[in-house]
Short mmCIF file of C-alpha atoms and ligand atoms in Angstrom, two decimals:
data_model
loop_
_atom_site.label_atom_id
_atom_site.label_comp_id
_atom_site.label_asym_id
_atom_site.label_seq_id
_atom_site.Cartn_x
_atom_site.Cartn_y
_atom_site.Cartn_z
CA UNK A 11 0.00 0.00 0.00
CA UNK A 12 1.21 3.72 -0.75
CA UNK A 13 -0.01 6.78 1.08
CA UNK A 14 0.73 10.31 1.65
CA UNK A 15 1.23 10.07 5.61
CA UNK A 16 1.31 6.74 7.45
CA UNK A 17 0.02 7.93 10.79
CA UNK A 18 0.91 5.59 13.93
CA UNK A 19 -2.07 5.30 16.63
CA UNK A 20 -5.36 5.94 16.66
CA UNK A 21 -5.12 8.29 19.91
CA UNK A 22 -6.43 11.74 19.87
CA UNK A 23 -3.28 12.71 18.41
CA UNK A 24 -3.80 10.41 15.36
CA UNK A 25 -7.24 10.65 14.97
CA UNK A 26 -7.07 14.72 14.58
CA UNK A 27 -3.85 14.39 12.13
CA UNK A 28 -5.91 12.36 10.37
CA UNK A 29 -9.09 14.59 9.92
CA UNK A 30 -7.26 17.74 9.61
CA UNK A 31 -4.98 16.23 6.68
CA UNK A 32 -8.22 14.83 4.91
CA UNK A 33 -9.75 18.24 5.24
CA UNK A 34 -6.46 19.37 2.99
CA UNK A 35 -6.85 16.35 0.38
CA UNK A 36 -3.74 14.30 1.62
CA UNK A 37 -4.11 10.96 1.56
CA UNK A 38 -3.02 8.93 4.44
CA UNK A 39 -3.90 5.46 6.61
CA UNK A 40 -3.92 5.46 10.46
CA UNK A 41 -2.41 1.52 12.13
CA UNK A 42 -3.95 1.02 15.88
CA UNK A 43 -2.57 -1.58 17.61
CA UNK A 44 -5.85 -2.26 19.60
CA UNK A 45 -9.70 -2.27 19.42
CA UNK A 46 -11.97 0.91 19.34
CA UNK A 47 -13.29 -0.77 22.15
CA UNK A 48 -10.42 -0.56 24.02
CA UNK A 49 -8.86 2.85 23.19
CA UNK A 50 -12.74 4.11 24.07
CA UNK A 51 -12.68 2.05 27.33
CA UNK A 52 -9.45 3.94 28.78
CA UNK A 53 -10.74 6.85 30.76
CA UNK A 54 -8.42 9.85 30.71
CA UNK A 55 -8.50 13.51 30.19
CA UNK A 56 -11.79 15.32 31.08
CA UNK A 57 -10.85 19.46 30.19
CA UNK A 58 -10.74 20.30 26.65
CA UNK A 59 -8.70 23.97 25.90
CA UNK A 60 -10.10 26.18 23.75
CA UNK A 61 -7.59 25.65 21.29
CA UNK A 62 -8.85 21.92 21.49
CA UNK A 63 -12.70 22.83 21.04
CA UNK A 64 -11.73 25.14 18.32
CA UNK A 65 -9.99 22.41 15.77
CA UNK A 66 -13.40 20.29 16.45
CA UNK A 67 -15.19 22.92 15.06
CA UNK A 68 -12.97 23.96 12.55
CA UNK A 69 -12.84 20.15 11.26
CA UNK A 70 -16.62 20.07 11.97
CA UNK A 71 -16.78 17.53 14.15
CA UNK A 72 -18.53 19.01 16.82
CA UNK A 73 -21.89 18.27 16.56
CA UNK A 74 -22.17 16.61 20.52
CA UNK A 75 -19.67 18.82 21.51
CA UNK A 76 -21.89 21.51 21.29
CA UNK A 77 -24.77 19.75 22.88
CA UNK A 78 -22.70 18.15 25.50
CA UNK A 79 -19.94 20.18 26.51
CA UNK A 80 -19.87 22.12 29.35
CA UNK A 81 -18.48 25.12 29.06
CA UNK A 82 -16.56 26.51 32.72
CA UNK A 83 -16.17 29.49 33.63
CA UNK A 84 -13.25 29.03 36.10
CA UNK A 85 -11.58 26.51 38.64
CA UNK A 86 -10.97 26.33 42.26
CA UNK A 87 -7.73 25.67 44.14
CA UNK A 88 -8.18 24.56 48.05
CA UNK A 89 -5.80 24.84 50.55
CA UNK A 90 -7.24 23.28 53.47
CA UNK A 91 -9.35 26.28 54.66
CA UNK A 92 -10.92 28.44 51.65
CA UNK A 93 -11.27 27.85 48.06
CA UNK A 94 -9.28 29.81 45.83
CA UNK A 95 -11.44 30.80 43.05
CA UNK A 96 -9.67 31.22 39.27
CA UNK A 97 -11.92 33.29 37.32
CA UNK A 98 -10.91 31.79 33.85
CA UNK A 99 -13.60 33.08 31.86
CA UNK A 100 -13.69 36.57 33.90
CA UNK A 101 -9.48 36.61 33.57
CA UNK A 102 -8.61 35.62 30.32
CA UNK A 103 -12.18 36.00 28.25
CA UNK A 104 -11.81 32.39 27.87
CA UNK A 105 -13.55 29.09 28.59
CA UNK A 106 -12.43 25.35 29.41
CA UNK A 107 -15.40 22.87 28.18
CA UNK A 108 -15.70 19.45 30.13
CA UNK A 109 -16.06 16.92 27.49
CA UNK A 110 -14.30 13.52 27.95
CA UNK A 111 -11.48 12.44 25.76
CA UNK A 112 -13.79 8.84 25.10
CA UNK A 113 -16.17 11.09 23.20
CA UNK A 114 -13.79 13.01 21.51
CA UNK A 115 -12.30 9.79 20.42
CA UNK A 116 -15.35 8.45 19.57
CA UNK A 117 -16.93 11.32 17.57
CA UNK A 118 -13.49 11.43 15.61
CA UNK A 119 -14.10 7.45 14.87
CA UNK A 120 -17.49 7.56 14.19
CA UNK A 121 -17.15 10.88 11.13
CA UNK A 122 -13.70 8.52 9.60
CA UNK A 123 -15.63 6.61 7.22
CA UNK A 124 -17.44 9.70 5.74
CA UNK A 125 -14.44 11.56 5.48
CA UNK A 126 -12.47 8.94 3.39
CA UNK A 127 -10.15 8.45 7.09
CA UNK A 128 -8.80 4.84 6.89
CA UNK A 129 -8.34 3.45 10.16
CA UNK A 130 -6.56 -0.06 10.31
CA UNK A 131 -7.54 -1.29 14.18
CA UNK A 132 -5.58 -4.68 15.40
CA UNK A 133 -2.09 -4.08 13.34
CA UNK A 134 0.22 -6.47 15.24
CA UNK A 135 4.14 -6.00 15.52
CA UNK A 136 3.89 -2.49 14.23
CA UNK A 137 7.51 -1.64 13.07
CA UNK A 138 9.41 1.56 11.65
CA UNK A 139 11.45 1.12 8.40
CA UNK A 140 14.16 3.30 6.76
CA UNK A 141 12.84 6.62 8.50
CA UNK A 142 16.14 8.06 7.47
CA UNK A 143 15.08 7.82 3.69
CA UNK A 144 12.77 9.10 1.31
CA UNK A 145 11.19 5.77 1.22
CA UNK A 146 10.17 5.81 4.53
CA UNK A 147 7.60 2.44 5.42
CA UNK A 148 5.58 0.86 8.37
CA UNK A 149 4.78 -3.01 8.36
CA UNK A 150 3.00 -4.96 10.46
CA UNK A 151 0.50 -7.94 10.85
CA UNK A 152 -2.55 -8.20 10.61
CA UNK A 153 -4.84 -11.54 9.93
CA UNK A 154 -2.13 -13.62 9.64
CA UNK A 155 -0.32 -11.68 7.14
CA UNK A 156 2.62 -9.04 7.31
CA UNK A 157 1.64 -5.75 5.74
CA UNK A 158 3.39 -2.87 4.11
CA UNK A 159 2.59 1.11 3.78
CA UNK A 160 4.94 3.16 2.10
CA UNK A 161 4.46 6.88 2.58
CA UNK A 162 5.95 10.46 2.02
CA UNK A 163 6.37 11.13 6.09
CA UNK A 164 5.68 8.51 8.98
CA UNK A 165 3.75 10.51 11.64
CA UNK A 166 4.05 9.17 15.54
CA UNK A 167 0.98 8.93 17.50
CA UNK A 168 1.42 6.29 19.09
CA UNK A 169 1.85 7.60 22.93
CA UNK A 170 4.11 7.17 25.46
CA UNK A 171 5.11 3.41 24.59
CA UNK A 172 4.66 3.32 21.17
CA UNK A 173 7.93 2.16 18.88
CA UNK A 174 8.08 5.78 16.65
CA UNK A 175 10.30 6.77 19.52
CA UNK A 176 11.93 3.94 20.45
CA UNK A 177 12.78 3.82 16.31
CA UNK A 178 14.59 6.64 16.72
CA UNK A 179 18.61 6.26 17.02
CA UNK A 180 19.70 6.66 20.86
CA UNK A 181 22.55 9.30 20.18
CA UNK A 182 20.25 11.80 17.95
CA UNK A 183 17.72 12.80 20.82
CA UNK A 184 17.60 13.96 24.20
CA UNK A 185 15.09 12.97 26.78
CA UNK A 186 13.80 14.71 29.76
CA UNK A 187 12.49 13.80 32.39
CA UNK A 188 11.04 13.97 36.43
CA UNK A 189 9.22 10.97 38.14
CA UNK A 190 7.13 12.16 40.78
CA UNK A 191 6.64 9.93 43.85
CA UNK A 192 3.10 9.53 43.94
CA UNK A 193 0.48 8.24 40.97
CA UNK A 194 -3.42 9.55 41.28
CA UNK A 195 -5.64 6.78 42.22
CA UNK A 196 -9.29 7.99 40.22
CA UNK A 197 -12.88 7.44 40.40
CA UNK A 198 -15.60 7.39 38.04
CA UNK A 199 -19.16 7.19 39.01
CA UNK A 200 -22.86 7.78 37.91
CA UNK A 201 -23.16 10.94 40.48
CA UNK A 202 -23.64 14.50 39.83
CA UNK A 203 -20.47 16.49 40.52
CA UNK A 204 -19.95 18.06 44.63
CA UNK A 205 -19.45 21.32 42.82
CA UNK A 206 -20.35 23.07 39.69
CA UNK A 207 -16.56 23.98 38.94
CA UNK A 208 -13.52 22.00 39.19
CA UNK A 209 -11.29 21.62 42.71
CA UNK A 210 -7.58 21.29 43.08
CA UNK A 211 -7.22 20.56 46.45
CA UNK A 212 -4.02 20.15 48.71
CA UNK A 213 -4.62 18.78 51.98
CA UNK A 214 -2.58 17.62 54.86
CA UNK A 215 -3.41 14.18 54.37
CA UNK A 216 -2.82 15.01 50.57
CA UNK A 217 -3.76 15.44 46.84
CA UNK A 218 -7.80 15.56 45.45
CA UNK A 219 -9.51 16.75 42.18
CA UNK A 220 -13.10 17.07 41.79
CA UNK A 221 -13.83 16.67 38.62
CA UNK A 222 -16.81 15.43 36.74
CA UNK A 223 -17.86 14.41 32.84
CA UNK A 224 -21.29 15.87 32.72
CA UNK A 225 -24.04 17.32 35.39
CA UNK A 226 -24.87 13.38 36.25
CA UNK A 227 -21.20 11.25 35.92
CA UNK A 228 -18.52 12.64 38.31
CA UNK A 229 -14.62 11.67 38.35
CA UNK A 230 -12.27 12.14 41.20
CA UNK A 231 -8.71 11.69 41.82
CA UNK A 232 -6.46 11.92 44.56
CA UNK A 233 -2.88 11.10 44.83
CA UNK A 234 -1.47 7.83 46.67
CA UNK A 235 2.09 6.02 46.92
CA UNK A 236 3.26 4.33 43.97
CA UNK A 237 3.05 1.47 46.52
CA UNK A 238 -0.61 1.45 47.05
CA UNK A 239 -2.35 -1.62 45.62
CA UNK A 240 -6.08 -0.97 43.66
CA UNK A 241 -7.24 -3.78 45.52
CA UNK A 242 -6.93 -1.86 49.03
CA UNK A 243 -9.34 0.86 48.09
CA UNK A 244 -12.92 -0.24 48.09
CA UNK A 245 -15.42 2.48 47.12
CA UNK A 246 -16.25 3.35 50.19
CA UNK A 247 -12.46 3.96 51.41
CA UNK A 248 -12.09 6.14 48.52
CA UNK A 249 -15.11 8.25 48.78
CA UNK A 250 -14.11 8.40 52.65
CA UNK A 251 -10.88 9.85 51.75
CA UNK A 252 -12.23 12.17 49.06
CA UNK A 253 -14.71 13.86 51.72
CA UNK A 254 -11.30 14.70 54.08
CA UNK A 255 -9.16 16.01 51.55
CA UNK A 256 -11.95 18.27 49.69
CA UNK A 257 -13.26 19.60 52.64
CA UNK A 258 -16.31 20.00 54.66
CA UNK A 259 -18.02 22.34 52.14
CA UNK A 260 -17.61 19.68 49.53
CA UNK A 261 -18.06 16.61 51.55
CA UNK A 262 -21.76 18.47 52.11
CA UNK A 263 -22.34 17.89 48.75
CA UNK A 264 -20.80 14.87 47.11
CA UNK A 265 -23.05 12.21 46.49
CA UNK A 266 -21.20 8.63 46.85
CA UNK A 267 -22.10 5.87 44.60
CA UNK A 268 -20.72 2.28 42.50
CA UNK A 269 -17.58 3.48 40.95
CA UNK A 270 -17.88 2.52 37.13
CA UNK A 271 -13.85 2.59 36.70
CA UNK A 272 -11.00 2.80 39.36
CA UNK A 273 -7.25 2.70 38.54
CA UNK A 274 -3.91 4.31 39.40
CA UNK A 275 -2.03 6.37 36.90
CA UNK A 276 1.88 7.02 37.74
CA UNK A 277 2.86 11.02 36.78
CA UNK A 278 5.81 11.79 34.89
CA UNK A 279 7.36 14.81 33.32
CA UNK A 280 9.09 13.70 29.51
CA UNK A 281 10.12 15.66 26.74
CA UNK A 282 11.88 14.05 24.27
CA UNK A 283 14.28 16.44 21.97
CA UNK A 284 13.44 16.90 18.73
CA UNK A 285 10.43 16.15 17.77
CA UNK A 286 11.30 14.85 14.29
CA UNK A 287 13.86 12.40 13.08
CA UNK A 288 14.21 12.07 9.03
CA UNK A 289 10.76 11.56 7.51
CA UNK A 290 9.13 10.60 11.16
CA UNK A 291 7.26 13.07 13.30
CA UNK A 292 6.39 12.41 16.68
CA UNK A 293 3.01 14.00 18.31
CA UNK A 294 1.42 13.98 21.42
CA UNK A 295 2.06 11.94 24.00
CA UNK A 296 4.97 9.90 21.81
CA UNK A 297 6.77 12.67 22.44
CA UNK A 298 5.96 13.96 26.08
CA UNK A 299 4.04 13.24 28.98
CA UNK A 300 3.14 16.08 31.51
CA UNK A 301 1.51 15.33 34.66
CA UNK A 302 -2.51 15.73 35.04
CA UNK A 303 -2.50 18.28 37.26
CA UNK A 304 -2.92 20.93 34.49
CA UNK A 305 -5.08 18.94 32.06
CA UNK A 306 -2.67 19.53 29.47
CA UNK A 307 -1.72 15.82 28.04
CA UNK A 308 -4.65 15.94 25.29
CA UNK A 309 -4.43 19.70 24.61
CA UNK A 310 -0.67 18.86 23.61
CA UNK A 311 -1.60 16.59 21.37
CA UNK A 312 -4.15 18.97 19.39
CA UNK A 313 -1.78 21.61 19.22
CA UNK A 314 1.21 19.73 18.01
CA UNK A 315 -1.09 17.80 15.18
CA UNK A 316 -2.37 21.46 14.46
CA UNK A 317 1.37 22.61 13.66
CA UNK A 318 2.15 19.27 11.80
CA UNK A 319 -0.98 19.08 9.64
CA UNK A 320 -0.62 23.21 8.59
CA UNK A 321 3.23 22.14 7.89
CA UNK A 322 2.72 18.63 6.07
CA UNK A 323 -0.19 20.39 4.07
CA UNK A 324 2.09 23.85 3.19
CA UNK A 325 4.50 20.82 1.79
CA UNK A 326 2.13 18.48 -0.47
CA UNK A 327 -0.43 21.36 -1.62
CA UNK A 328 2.25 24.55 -1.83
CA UNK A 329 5.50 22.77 -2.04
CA UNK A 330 6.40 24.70 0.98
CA UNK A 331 9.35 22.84 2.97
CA UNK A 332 9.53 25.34 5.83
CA UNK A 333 6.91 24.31 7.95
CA UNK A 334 8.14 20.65 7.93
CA UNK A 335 11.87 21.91 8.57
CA UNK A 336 10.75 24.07 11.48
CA UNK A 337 7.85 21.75 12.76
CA UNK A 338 9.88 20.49 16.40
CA UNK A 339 10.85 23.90 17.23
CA UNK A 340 7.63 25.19 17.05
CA UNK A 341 5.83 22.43 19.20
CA UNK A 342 8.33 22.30 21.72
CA UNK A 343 8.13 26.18 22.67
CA UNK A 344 4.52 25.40 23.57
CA UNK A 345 5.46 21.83 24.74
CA UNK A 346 7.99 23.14 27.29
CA UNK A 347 5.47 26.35 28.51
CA UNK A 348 2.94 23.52 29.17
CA UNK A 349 5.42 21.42 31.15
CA UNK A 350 6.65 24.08 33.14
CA UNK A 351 2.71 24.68 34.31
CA UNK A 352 1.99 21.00 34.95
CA UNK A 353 5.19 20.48 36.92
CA UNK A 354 4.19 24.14 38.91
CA UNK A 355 0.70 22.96 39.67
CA UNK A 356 1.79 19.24 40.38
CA UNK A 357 4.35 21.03 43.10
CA UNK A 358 2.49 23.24 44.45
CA UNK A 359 -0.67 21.17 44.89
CA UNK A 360 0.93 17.80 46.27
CA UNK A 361 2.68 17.11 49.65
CA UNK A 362 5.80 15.01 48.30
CA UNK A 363 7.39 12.59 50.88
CA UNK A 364 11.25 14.58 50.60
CA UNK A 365 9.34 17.67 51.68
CA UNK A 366 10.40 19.22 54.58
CA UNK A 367 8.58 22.37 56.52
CA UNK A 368 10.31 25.03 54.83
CA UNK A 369 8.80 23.53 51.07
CA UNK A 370 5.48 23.71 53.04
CA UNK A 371 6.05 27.43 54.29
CA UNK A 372 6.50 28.23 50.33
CA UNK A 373 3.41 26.62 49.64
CA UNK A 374 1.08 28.18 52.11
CA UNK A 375 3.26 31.39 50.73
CA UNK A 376 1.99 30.88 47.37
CA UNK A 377 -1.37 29.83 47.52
CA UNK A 378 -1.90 32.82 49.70
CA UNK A 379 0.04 35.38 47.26
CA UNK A 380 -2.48 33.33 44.47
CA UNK A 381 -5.62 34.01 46.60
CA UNK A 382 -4.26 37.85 47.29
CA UNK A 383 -3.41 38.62 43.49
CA UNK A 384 -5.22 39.12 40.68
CA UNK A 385 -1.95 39.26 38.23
CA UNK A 386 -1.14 35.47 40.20
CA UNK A 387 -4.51 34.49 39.21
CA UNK A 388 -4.02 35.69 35.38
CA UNK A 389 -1.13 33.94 34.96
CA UNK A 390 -2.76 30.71 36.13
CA UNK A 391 -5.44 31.04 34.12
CA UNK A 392 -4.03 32.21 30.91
CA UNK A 393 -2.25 28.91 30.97
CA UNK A 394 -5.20 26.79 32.03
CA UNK A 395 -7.04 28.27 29.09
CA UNK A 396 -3.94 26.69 26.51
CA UNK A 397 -1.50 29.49 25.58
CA UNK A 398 -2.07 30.64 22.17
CA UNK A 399 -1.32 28.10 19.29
P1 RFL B 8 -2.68 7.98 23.33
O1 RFL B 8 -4.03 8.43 23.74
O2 RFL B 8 -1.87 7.19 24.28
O3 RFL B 8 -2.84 7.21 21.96
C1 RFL B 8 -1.80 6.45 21.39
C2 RFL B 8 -2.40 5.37 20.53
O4 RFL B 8 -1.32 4.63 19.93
C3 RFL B 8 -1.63 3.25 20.02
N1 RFL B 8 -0.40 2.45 20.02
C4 RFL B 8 -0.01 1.72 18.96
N2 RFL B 8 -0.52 1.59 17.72
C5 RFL B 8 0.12 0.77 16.87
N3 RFL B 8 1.23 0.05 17.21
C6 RFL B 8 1.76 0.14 18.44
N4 RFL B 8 2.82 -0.59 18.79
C7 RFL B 8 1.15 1.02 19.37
N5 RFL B 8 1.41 1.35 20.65
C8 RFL B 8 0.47 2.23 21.03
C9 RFL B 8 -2.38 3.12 21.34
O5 RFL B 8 -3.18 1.93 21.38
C10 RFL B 8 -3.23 4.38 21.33
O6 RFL B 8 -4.48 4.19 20.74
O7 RFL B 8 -1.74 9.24 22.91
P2 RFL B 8 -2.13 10.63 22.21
O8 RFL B 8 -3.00 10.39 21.02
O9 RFL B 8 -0.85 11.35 22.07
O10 RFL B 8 -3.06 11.38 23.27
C11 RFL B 8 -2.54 11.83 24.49
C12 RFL B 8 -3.62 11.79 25.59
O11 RFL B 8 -4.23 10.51 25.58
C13 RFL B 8 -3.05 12.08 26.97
O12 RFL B 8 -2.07 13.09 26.91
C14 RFL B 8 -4.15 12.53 27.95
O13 RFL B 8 -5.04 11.48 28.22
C15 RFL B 8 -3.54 13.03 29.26
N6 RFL B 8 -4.54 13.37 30.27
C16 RFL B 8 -5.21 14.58 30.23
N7 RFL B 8 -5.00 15.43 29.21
C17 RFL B 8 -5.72 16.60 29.12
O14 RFL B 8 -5.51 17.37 28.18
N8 RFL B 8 -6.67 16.94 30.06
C18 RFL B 8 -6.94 16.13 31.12
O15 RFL B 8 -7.84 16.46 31.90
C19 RFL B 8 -6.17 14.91 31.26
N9 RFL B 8 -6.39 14.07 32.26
C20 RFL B 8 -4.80 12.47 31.30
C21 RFL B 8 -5.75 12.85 32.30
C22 RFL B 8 -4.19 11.23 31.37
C23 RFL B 8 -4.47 10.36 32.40
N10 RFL B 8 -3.83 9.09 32.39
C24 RFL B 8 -4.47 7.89 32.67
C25 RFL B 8 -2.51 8.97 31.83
C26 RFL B 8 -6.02 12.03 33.35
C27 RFL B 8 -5.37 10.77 33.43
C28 RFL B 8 -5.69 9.94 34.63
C1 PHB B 9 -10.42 14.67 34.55
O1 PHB B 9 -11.60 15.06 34.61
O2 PHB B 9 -10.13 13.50 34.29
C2 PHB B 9 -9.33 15.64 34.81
C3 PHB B 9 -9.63 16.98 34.94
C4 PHB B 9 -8.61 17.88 35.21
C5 PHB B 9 -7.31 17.43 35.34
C6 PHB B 9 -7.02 16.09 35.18
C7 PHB B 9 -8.03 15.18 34.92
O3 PHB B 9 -6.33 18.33 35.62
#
């Protein structure tokens, strides 16, 4: 098989690459490892950017978006007494909109066939060939036979485990990287939310996020040792825990109930240095992993597919080589801005176990300065909102 773009995972990364480059007329073939099923049965990130919930509507695929989204007007952050509100709407003139990254993955599915978007689901042994060539190709299996698509450009979508990266020669990139000590342990349940706006709350006992999916399914996280077993939290411990660290005001109003999904995610800072090798380009989380604490993994991966579709189609429609040339540059200055506010939230929201009082002195310090300052609260959330594209 030949194609334009051969486009690796069928993520929210490479399910927008793949819409916005067959709204330009380039032909190219998305290869999934797994089932829709399964990609639609991982719950992840629940706050969609503006920047996000613009390229739905500029692709048109928006149509529950609009019906379902909820659009916030701010956040809170609680520090054990008072809630600190952030005024996004009121700050920056701009929105978040609560809309689950299963249903943008599923209404990005669901409009492929219609828009000529092949998507190849249960490719086995997915492997990178000659990426250093203009004869760049991706093989794999696939009902007991091996496959091959040649294509102009390989595009990485494939997240954090995915082999684009790992195809990539060990002494051309650079990785960085932080581990943080503690994963979030989340809830999903058929419950309306405690609050009408997100929390961020850092307690003594430690981490919690109220968060919800729509006015009748909430989500909560809060943080636990890497240590901590899913099998040692029944519902009932969780919900328990949830009430302490939110607060009484909170507490008041959350209603408990079966949780529908329960797992621990680990959080990690990653950049990986550049974000192109020869003919591949790497996108999303392939390329870097922020922690949730800014709701900024799936808003990465819009943006960077936005600057990779406008370069790959200023190459095949205007023969314009720039955009591919400066395509890692670009990302990573908005990469790096988002990393920095994911790794500021993370530390100052989270008690970590090397912390000492003095790191808990500059917390208190800056979560009062926050509460006290309206430039503080700007720069929070012009950030939150996604930093201009
Ligand atoms: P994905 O979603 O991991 O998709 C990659 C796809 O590649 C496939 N794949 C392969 N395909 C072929 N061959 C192989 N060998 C392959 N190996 C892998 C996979 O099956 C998969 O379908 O990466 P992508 O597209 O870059 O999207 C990134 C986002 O998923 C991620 O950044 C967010 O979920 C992060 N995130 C959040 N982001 C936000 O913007 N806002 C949030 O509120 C938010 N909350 C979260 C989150 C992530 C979380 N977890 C579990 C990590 C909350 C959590 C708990
Ligand atoms: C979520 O609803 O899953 C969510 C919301 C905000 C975050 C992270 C996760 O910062």
């Amino acid at each position: 098989m030949k194609t334009q773009v051969v486009i690796i995972g069928a993520g929210p990364a490479g399910l927008l690459l793949g819409h916005l480059l067959r709204a330009e007329g380039i032909a190219c073939i998305i290869i999934e490892r797994a089932t829709p099923e399964y990609i639609l049965g991982r719950i992840r990130a629940g706050v969609l950017e503006r920047t996000t919930t613009d390229l739905l509507h500029r692709l048109g695929i928006d149509a529950r978006l609009n019906a379902e989204g909820m659009l916030e007007d701010g956040f809170a952050l609680a520090d054990g007494e008072r809630l600190i509100r952030i005024d996004t709407l009121g700050l920056t003139g701009k929105h978040v909109t609560v809309y689950g990254q299963t249903e943008v993955t599923r209404d990005l599915m669901d409009a492929a066939p219609e828009r000529g978007l092949e998507i190849i689901y249960e490719a086995a042994n997915v492997a990178l060939h000659d990426i250093e060539t203009d004869a760049p190709y991706v093989s794999f299996e696939k009902d007991g036979a091996t496959h091959r698509v040649e294509g102009v450009f390989i595009a990485g979508c494939d997240g954090y485990h995915g082999p684009s990266r790992q195809s990539i020669p060990k002494n051309v990139g650079r990785e960085f990287e932080r581990v943080y000590p503690f994963g979030w342990l989340g809830i999903l349940a058929n419950v309306p939310p405690c609050h009408h706006e997100l929390i961020y709350a850092n307690h003594e006992r430690g981490f919690a996020l109220a968060s919800m999916r729509s006015k009748t399914r909430s989500r909560y996280y809060i943080d636990v040792p890497l240590t901590e077993k899913i099998e040692d939290w029944s519902d009932d411990r969780l919900w328990d825990e949830l009430a302490v660290r939110l607060g009484p005001e909170a507490a008041a109003n959350m209603t408990r109930g079966p949780a529908i999904e329960k797992s621990i995610a680990p959080l990690r800072s990653y950049v990986f240095e550049p974000m192109r090798h020869g003919n591949l380009f790497l996108a999303g989380d392939a390329a870097h992993i922020v922690p949730p604490t800014g709701a900024k993994g799936l808003n990465l991966a819009a943006s960077d597919v936005t600057y990779l579709s406008d370069a790959m189609t200023g190459y095949f429609n205007r023969n314009d080589r720039d955009g591919v040339a400066g395509y890692s540059q670009k990302a990573l200055a908005r990469v790096w801005k988002a990393e920095r506010f994911s790794w500021s939230l993370t530390k100052l929201m989270h008690r970590f176990p090397e912390d000492g009082p003095f790191e808990r002195r500059m917390q208190v310090a800056e979560l009062d300065y926050i509460a006290s300052s309206a430039a503080a609260q700007t720069g929070i959330a012009e950030n939150y909102v996604g930093l201009p594209i």
